[in-house]
Tab-separated table of N, CA and C and ligand atoms in Angstrom:
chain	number	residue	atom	x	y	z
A	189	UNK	N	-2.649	-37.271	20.556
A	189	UNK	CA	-1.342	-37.225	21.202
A	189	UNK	C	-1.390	-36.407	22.494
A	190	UNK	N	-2.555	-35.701	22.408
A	190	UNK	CA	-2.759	-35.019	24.364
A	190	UNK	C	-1.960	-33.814	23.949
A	191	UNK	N	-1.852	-33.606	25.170
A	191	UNK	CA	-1.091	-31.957	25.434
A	191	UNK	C	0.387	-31.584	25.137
A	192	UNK	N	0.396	-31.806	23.857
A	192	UNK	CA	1.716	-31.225	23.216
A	192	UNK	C	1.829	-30.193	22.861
A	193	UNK	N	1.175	-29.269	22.835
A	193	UNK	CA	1.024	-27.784	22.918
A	193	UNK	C	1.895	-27.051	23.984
A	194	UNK	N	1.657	-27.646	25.151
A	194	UNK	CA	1.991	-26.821	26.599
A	194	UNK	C	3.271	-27.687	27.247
A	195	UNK	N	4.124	-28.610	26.143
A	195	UNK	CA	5.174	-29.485	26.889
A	195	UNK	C	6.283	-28.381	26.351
A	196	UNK	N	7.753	-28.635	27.436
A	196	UNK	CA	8.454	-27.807	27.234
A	196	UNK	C	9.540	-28.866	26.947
A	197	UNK	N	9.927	-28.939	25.786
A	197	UNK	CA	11.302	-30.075	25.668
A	197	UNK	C	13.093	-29.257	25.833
A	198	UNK	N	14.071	-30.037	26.409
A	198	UNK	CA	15.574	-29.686	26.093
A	198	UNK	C	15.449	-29.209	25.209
A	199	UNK	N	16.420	-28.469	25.238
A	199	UNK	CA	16.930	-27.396	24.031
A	199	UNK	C	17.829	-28.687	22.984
A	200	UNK	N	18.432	-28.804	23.401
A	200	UNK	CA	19.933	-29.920	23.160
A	200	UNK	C	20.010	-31.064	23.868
A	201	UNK	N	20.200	-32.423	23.028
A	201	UNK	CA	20.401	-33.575	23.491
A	201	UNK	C	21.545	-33.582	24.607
A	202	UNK	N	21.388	-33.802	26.157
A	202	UNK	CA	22.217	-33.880	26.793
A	202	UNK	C	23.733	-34.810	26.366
A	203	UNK	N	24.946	-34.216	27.340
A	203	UNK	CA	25.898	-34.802	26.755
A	203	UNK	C	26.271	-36.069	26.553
A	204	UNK	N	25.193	-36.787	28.007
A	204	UNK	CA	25.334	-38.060	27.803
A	204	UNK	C	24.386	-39.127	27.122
A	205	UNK	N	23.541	-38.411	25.944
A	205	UNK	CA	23.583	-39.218	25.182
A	205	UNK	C	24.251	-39.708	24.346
A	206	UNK	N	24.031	-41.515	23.883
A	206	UNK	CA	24.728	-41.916	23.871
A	206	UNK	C	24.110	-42.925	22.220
A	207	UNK	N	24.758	-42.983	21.498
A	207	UNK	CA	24.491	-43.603	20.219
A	207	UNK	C	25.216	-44.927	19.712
A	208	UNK	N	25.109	-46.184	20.646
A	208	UNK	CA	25.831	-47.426	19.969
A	208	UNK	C	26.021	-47.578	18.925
A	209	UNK	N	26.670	-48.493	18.253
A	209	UNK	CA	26.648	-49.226	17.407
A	209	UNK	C	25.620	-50.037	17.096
A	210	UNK	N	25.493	-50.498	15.907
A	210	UNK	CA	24.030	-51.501	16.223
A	210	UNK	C	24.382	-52.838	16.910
A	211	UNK	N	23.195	-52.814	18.066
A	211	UNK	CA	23.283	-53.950	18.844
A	211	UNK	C	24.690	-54.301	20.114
A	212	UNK	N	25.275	-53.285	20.126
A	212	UNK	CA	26.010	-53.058	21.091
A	212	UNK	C	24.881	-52.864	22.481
A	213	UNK	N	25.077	-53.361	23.753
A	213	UNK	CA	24.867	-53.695	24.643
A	213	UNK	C	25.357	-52.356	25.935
A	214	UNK	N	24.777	-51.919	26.072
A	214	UNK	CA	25.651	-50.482	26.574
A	214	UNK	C	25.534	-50.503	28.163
A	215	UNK	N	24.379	-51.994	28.699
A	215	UNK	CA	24.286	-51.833	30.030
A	215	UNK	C	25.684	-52.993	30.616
A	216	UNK	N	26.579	-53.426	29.660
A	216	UNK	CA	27.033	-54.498	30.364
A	216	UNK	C	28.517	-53.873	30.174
A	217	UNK	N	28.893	-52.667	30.176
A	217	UNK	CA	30.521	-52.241	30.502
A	217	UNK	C	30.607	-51.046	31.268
A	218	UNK	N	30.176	-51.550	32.501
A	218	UNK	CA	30.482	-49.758	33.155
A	218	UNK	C	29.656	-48.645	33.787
A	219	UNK	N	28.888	-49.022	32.780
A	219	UNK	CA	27.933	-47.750	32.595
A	219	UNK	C	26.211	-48.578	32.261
A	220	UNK	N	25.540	-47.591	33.212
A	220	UNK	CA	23.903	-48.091	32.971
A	220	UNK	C	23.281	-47.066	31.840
A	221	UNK	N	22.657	-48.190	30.954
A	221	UNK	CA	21.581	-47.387	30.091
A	221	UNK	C	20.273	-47.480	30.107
A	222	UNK	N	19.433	-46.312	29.985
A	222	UNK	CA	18.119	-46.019	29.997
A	222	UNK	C	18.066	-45.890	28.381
A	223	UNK	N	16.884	-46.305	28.197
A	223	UNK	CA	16.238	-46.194	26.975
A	223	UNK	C	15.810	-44.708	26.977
A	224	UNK	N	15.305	-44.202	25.795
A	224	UNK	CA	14.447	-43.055	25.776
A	224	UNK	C	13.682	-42.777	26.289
A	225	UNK	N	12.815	-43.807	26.146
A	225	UNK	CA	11.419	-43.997	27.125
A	225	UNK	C	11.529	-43.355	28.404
A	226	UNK	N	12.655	-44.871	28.687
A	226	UNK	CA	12.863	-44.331	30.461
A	226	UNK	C	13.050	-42.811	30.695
A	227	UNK	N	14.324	-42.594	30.078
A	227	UNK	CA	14.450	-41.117	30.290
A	227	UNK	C	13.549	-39.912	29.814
A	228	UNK	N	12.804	-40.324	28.700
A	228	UNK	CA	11.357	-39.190	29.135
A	228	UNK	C	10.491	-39.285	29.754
A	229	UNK	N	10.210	-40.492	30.380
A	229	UNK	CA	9.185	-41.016	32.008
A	229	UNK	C	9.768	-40.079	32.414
A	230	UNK	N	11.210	-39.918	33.178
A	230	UNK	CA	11.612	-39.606	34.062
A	230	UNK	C	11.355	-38.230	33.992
A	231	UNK	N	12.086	-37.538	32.600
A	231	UNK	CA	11.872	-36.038	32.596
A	231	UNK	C	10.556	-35.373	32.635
A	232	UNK	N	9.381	-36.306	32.303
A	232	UNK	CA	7.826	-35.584	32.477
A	232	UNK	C	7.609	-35.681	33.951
A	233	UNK	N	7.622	-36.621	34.589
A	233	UNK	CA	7.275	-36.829	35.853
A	233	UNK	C	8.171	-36.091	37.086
A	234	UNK	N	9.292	-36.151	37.039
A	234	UNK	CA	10.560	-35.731	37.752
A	234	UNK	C	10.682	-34.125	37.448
A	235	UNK	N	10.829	-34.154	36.122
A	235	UNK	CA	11.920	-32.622	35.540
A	235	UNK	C	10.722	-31.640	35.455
A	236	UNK	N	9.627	-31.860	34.600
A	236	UNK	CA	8.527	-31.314	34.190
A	236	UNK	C	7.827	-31.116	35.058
A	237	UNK	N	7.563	-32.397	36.296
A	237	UNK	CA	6.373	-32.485	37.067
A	237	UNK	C	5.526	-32.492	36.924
A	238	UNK	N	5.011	-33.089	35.519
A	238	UNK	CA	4.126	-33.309	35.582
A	238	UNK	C	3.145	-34.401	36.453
A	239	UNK	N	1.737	-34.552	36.656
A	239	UNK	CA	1.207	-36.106	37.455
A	239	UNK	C	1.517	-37.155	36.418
A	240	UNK	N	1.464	-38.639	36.840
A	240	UNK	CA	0.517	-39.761	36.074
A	240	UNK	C	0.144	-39.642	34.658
A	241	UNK	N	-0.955	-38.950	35.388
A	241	UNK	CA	-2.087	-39.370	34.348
A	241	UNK	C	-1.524	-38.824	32.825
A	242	UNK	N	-1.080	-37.673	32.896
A	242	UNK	CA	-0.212	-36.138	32.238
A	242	UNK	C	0.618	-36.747	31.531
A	243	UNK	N	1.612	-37.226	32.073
A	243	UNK	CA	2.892	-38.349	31.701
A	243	UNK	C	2.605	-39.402	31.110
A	244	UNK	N	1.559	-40.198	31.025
A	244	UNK	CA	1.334	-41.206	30.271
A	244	UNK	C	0.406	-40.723	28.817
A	245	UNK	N	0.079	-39.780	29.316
A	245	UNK	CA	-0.732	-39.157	27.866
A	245	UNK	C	0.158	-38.965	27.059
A	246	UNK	N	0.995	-37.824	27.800
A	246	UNK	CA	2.173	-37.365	27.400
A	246	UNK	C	3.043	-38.256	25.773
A	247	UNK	N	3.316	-39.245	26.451
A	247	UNK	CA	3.985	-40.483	25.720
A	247	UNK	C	2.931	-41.477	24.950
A	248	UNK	N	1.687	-40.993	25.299
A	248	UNK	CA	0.778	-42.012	24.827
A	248	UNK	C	0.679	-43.464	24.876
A	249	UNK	N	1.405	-43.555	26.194
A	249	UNK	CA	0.707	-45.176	26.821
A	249	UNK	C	-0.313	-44.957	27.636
A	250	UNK	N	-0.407	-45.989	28.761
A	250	UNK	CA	-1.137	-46.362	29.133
A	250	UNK	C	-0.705	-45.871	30.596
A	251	UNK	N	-1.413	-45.669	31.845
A	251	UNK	CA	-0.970	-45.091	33.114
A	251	UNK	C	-0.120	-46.562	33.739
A	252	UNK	N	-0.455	-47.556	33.332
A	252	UNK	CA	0.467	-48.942	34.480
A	252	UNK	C	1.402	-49.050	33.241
A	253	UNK	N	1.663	-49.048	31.741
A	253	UNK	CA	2.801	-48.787	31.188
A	253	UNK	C	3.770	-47.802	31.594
A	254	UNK	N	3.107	-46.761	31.632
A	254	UNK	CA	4.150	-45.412	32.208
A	254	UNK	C	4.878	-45.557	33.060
A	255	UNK	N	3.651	-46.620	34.495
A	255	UNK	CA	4.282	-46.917	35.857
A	255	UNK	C	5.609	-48.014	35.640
A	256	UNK	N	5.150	-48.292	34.560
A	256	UNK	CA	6.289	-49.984	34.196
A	256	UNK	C	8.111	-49.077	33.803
A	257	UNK	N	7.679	-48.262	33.049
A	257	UNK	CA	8.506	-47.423	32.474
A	257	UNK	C	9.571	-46.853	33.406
A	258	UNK	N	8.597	-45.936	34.452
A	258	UNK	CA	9.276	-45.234	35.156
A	258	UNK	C	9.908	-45.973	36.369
A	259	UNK	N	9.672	-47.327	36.640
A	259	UNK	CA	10.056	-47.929	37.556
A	259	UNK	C	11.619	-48.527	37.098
A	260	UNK	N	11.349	-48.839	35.689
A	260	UNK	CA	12.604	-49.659	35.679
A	260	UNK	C	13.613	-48.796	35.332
A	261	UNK	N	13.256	-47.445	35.116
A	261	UNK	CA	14.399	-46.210	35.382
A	261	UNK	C	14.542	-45.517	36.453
A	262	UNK	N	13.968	-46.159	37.794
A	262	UNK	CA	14.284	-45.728	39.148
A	262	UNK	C	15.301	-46.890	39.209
A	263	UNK	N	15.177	-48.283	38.380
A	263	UNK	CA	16.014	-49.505	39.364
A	263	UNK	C	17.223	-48.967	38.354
A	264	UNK	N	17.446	-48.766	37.399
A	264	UNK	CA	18.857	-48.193	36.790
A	264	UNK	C	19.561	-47.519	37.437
A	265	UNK	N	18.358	-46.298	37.877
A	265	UNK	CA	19.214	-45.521	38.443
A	265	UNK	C	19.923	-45.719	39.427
A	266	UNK	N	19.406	-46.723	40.554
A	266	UNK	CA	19.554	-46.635	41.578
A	266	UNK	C	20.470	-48.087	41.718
A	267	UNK	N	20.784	-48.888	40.426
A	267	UNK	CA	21.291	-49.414	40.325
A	267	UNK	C	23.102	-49.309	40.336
A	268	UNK	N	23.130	-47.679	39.159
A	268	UNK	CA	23.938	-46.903	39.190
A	268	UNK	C	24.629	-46.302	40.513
A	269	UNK	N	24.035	-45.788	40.757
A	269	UNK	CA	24.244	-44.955	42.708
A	269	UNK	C	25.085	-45.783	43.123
A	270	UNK	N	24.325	-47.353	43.275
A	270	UNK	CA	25.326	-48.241	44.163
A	270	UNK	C	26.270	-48.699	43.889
A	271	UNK	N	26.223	-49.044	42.647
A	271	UNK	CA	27.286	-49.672	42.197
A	271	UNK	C	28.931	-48.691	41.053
A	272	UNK	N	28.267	-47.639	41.483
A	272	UNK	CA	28.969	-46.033	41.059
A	272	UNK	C	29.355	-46.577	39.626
A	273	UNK	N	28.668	-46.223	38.340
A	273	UNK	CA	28.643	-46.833	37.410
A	273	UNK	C	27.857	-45.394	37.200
A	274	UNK	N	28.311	-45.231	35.693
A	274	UNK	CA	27.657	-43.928	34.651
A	274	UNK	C	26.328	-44.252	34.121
A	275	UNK	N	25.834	-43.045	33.959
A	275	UNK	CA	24.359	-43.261	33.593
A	275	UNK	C	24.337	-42.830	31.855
A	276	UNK	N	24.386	-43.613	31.195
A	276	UNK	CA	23.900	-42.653	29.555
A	276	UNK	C	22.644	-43.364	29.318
A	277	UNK	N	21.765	-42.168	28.193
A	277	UNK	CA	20.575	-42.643	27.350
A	277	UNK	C	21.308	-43.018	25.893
A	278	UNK	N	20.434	-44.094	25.774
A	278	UNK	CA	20.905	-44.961	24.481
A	278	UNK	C	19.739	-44.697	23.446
A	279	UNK	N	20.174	-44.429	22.039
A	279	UNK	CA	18.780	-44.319	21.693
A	279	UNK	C	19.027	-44.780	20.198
A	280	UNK	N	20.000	-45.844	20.325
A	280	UNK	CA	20.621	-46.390	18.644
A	280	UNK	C	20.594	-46.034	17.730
A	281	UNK	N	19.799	-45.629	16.599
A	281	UNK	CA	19.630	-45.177	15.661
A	281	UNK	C	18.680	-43.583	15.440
A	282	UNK	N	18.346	-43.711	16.848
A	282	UNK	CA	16.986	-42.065	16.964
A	282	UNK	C	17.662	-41.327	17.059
A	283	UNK	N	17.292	-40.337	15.918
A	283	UNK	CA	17.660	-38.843	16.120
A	283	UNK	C	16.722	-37.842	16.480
A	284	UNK	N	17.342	-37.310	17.409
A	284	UNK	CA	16.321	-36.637	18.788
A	284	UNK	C	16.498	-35.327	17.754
A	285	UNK	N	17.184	-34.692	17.312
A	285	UNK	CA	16.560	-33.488	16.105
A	285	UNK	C	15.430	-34.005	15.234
A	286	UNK	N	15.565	-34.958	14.676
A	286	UNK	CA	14.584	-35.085	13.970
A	286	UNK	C	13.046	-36.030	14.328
A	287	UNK	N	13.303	-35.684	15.825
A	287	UNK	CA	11.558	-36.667	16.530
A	287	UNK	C	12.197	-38.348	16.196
A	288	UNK	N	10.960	-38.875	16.575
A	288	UNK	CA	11.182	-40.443	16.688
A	288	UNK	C	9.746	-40.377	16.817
A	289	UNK	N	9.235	-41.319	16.261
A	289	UNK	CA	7.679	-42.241	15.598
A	289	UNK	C	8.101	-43.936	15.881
A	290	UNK	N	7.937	-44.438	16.479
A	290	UNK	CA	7.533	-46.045	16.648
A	290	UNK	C	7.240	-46.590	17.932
A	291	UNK	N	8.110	-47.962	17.892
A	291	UNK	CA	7.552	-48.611	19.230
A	291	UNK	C	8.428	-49.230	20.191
A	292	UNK	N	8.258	-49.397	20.997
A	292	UNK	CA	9.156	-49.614	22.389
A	292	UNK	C	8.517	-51.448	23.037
A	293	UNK	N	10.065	-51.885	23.327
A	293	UNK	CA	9.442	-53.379	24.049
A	293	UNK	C	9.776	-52.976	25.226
A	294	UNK	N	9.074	-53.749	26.607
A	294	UNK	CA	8.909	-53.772	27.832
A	294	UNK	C	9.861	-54.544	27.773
A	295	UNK	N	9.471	-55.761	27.348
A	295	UNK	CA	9.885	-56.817	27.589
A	295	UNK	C	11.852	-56.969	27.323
A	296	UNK	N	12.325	-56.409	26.253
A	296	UNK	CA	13.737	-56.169	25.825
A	296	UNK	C	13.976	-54.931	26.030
A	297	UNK	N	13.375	-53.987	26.238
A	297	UNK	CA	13.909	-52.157	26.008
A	297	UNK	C	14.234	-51.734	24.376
A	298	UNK	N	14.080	-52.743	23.404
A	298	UNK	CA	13.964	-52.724	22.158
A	298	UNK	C	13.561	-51.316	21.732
A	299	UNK	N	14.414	-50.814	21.105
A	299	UNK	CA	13.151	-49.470	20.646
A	299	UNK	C	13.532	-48.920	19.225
A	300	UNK	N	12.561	-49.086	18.273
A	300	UNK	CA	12.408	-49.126	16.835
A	300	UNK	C	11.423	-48.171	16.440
A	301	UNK	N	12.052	-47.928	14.915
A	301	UNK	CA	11.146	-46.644	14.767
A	301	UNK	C	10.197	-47.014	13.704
A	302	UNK	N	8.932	-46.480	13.389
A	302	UNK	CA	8.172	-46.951	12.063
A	302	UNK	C	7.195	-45.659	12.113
A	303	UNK	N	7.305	-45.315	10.935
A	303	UNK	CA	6.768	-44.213	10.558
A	303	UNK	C	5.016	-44.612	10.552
A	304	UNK	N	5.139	-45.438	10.530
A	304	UNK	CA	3.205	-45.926	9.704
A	304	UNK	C	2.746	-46.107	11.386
A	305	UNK	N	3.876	-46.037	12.623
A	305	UNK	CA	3.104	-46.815	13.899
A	305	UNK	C	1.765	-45.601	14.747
A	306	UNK	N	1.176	-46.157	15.045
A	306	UNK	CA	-0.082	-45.691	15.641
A	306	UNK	C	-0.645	-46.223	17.388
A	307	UNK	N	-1.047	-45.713	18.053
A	307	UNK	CA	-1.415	-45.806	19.166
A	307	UNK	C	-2.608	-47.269	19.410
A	308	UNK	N	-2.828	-47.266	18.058
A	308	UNK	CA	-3.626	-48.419	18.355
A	308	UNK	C	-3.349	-49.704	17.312
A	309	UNK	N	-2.427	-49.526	16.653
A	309	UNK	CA	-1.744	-50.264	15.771
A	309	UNK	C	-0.781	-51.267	16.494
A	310	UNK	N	-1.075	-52.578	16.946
A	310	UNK	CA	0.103	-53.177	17.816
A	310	UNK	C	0.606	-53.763	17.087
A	311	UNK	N	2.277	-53.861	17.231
A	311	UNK	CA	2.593	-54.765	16.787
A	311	UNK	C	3.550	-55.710	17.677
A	312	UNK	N	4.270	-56.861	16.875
A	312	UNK	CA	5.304	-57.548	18.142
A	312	UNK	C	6.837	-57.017	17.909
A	313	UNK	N	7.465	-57.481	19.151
A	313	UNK	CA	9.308	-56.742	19.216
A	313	UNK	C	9.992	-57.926	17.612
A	314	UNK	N	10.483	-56.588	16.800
A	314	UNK	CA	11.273	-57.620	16.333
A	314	UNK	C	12.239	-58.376	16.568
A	315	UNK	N	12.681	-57.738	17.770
A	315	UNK	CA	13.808	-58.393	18.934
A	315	UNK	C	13.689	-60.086	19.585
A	316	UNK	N	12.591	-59.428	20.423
A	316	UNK	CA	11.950	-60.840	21.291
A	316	UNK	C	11.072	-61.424	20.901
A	317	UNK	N	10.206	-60.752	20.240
A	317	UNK	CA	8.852	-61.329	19.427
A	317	UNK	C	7.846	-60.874	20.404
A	318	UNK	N	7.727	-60.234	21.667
A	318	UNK	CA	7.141	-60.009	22.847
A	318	UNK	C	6.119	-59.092	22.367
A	319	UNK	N	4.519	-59.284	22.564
A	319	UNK	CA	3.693	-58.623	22.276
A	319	UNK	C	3.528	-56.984	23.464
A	320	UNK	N	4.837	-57.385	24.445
A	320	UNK	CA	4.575	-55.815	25.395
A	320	UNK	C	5.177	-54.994	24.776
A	321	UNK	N	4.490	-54.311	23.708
A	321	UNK	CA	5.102	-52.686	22.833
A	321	UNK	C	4.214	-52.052	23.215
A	322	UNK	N	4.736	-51.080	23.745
A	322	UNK	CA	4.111	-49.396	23.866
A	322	UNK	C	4.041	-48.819	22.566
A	323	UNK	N	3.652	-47.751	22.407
A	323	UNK	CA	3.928	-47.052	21.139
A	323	UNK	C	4.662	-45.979	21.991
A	324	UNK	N	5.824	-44.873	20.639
A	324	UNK	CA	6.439	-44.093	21.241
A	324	UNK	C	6.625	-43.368	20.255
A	325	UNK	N	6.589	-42.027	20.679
A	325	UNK	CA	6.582	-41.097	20.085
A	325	UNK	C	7.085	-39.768	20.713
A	326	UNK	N	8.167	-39.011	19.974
A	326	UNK	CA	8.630	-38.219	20.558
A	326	UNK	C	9.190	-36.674	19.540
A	327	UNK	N	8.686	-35.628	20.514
A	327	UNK	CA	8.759	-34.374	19.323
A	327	UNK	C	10.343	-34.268	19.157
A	328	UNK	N	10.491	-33.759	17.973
A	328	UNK	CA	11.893	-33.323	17.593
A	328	UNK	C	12.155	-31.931	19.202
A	329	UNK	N	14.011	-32.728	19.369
A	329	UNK	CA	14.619	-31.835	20.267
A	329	UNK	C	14.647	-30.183	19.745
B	138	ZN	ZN1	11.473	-57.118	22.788
């Protein structure tokens, strides 16, 4: 899992996270949502400062996953800006006290948890069926 020793996480889930309903759609009223993902791309690279290479360890993808990651939470964001629309993280069923273990789609922003998932264990979105899953993993807030 790399350098989880020396990462410094939030104290407290910011206010605007945000916990749908299941399968509620949270980018299509108002307001833009980032997945988890996105928003811990953002906070290793941005908040942390960490490099690249650091940040993708970090999360345990891959360095052009990370890049995939962090891009499509620059176009949210900046999606947001223009169109003056709220920013929340969505994270459906994850509870950021108690960590999150599974896997993430590229392809949908799908993000599911499985205790048994592994870095080299692939599997497909149960969403889309899309074989682009990252694995994801994240320490308790
Ligand atoms: Zn998917």
């Amino acid at each position: 899992m790399g350098r989880q020793t020396s990462m410094r996480y939030v104290k407290n889930p910011p206010s605007n996270f945000y916990f749908p309903s299941e399968k509620e759609d949270p980018s299509v009223d108002g307001f833009v949502g980032l997945t988890v993902a996105e928003f811990e791309a953002m906070r290793l690279k941005h908040f942390i400062s960490l490099n690249q290479k650091e940040s993708a360890e970090n999360m345990s993808v891959s360095q052009p996953t990370f890049s995939r990651i962090l891009d499509k939470a620059h176009q949210k964001i900046t999606q947001a800006l223009i169109e003056g629309k709220d920013i929340r993280v969505y994270g459906g069923n994850i509870n950021l006290k108690k960590g999150f273990k599974g896997y993430g789609c590229l392809n949908c922003d799908e993000e599911w948890k499985d205790e048994l998932a592994t870095k080299e264990r692939k599997v497909n979105c149960p969403n889309c069926d899309s074989i682009k899953v990252y694995y994801l993993v994240r320490e308790p807030l």
